[in-house]
JSON list of C-alpha atoms in Angstrom, two decimals:
[
{"chain": "A", "resi": 1, "resn": "MET", "atom": "CA", "xyz": [-0.13, 0.02, -0.07]},
{"chain": "A", "resi": 2, "resn": "TYR", "atom": "CA", "xyz": [1.08, 3.53, -0.90]},
{"chain": "A", "resi": 3, "resn": "MET", "atom": "CA", "xyz": [1.04, 6.56, 0.96]},
{"chain": "A", "resi": 4, "resn": "ILE", "atom": "CA", "xyz": [0.30, 9.82, -0.54]},
{"chain": "A", "resi": 5, "resn": "SER", "atom": "CA", "xyz": [0.92, 12.91, 1.47]},
{"chain": "A", "resi": 6, "resn": "LYS", "atom": "CA", "xyz": [-0.72, 16.04, 1.11]},
{"chain": "A", "resi": 7, "resn": "LEU", "atom": "CA", "xyz": [0.76, 18.97, -0.35]},
{"chain": "A", "resi": 8, "resn": "THR", "atom": "CA", "xyz": [-0.03, 22.91, 0.41]},
{"chain": "A", "resi": 9, "resn": "TYR", "atom": "CA", "xyz": [1.23, 25.39, -1.90]},
{"chain": "A", "resi": 10, "resn": "SER", "atom": "CA", "xyz": [1.26, 28.90, -1.12]},
{"chain": "A", "resi": 11, "resn": "ILE", "atom": "CA", "xyz": [0.52, 31.09, -4.10]},
{"chain": "A", "resi": 12, "resn": "PRO", "atom": "CA", "xyz": [0.98, 35.06, -3.90]},
{"chain": "A", "resi": 13, "resn": "LYS", "atom": "CA", "xyz": [-2.23, 36.26, -4.28]},
{"chain": "A", "resi": 14, "resn": "SER", "atom": "CA", "xyz": [-1.01, 39.11, -6.44]},
{"chain": "A", "resi": 15, "resn": "PHE", "atom": "CA", "xyz": [0.71, 35.94, -8.56]},
{"chain": "A", "resi": 16, "resn": "LEU", "atom": "CA", "xyz": [-3.19, 34.65, -9.34]},
{"chain": "A", "resi": 17, "resn": "GLN", "atom": "CA", "xyz": [-4.61, 38.59, -10.07]},
{"chain": "A", "resi": 18, "resn": "SER", "atom": "CA", "xyz": [-2.02, 38.57, -12.83]},
{"chain": "A", "resi": 19, "resn": "LEU", "atom": "CA", "xyz": [-2.38, 34.91, -14.23]},
{"chain": "A", "resi": 20, "resn": "ILE", "atom": "CA", "xyz": [-6.21, 36.34, -14.26]},
{"chain": "A", "resi": 21, "resn": "ALA", "atom": "CA", "xyz": [-5.67, 38.96, -16.06]},
{"chain": "A", "resi": 22, "resn": "THR", "atom": "CA", "xyz": [-3.60, 37.84, -18.26]},
{"chain": "A", "resi": 23, "resn": "ILE", "atom": "CA", "xyz": [-5.91, 34.99, -19.06]},
{"chain": "A", "resi": 24, "resn": "LYS", "atom": "CA", "xyz": [-8.75, 37.50, -19.46]},
{"chain": "A", "resi": 25, "resn": "THR", "atom": "CA", "xyz": [-6.46, 39.52, -21.90]},
{"chain": "A", "resi": 26, "resn": "LEU", "atom": "CA", "xyz": [-5.99, 36.31, -24.15]},
{"chain": "A", "resi": 27, "resn": "ILE", "atom": "CA", "xyz": [-9.84, 35.78, -24.24]},
{"chain": "A", "resi": 28, "resn": "ASP", "atom": "CA", "xyz": [-10.79, 39.21, -25.12]},
{"chain": "A", "resi": 29, "resn": "THR", "atom": "CA", "xyz": [-7.73, 39.11, -27.73]},
{"chain": "A", "resi": 30, "resn": "GLU", "atom": "CA", "xyz": [-9.47, 36.28, -29.06]},
{"chain": "A", "resi": 31, "resn": "ILE", "atom": "CA", "xyz": [-12.91, 37.61, -28.97]},
{"chain": "A", "resi": 32, "resn": "MET", "atom": "CA", "xyz": [-11.86, 40.92, -30.79]},
{"chain": "A", "resi": 33, "resn": "ASP", "atom": "CA", "xyz": [-9.83, 38.87, -33.39]},
{"chain": "A", "resi": 34, "resn": "GLN", "atom": "CA", "xyz": [-13.07, 36.81, -34.19]},
{"chain": "A", "resi": 35, "resn": "ILE", "atom": "CA", "xyz": [-15.51, 40.15, -34.40]},
{"chain": "A", "resi": 36, "resn": "GLU", "atom": "CA", "xyz": [-12.61, 41.43, -37.13]},
{"chain": "A", "resi": 37, "resn": "ARG", "atom": "CA", "xyz": [-12.54, 38.17, -39.23]},
{"chain": "A", "resi": 38, "resn": "SER", "atom": "CA", "xyz": [-16.27, 38.30, -38.96]},
{"chain": "A", "resi": 39, "resn": "GLY", "atom": "CA", "xyz": [-16.77, 41.89, -40.38]},
{"chain": "A", "resi": 40, "resn": "GLU", "atom": "CA", "xyz": [-14.33, 40.85, -43.19]},
{"chain": "A", "resi": 41, "resn": "ASP", "atom": "CA", "xyz": [-16.59, 38.10, -44.02]},
{"chain": "A", "resi": 42, "resn": "LEU", "atom": "CA", "xyz": [-18.96, 40.35, -44.25]},
{"chain": "A", "resi": 43, "resn": "LYS", "atom": "CA", "xyz": [-17.43, 43.01, -46.37]},
{"chain": "A", "resi": 44, "resn": "ASN", "atom": "CA", "xyz": [-16.64, 39.83, -48.69]},
{"chain": "A", "resi": 45, "resn": "GLY", "atom": "CA", "xyz": [-20.07, 38.93, -48.84]},
{"chain": "A", "resi": 46, "resn": "ARG", "atom": "CA", "xyz": [-19.54, 35.83, -46.62]},
{"chain": "A", "resi": 47, "resn": "ILE", "atom": "CA", "xyz": [-22.24, 35.58, -43.87]},
{"chain": "A", "resi": 48, "resn": "ARG", "atom": "CA", "xyz": [-22.02, 33.18, -41.39]},
{"chain": "A", "resi": 49, "resn": "ASN", "atom": "CA", "xyz": [-24.63, 31.51, -38.92]},
{"chain": "A", "resi": 50, "resn": "VAL", "atom": "CA", "xyz": [-24.62, 32.91, -35.68]},
{"chain": "A", "resi": 51, "resn": "ARG", "atom": "CA", "xyz": [-24.51, 28.81, -34.33]},
{"chain": "A", "resi": 52, "resn": "ASP", "atom": "CA", "xyz": [-21.26, 28.55, -36.29]},
{"chain": "A", "resi": 53, "resn": "PHE", "atom": "CA", "xyz": [-19.54, 32.06, -34.96]},
{"chain": "A", "resi": 54, "resn": "LEU", "atom": "CA", "xyz": [-20.40, 31.51, -31.21]},
{"chain": "A", "resi": 55, "resn": "GLU", "atom": "CA", "xyz": [-18.57, 27.82, -31.40]},
{"chain": "A", "resi": 56, "resn": "GLU", "atom": "CA", "xyz": [-15.70, 29.28, -33.01]},
{"chain": "A", "resi": 57, "resn": "LEU", "atom": "CA", "xyz": [-15.60, 31.39, -30.23]}
]
């Protein structure tokens, strides 16, 4: 029988806040890129289904 000990990690709150901010920025950037691509598609006459658009997000 193996004994697994519990490990406790202490992560500074500032690190977590920075990580969360980075993730939000990446998500926002991806959404803005998707909106820009959709605008270009509309200019070129390509219309996508809303469901397809949302799936890409």
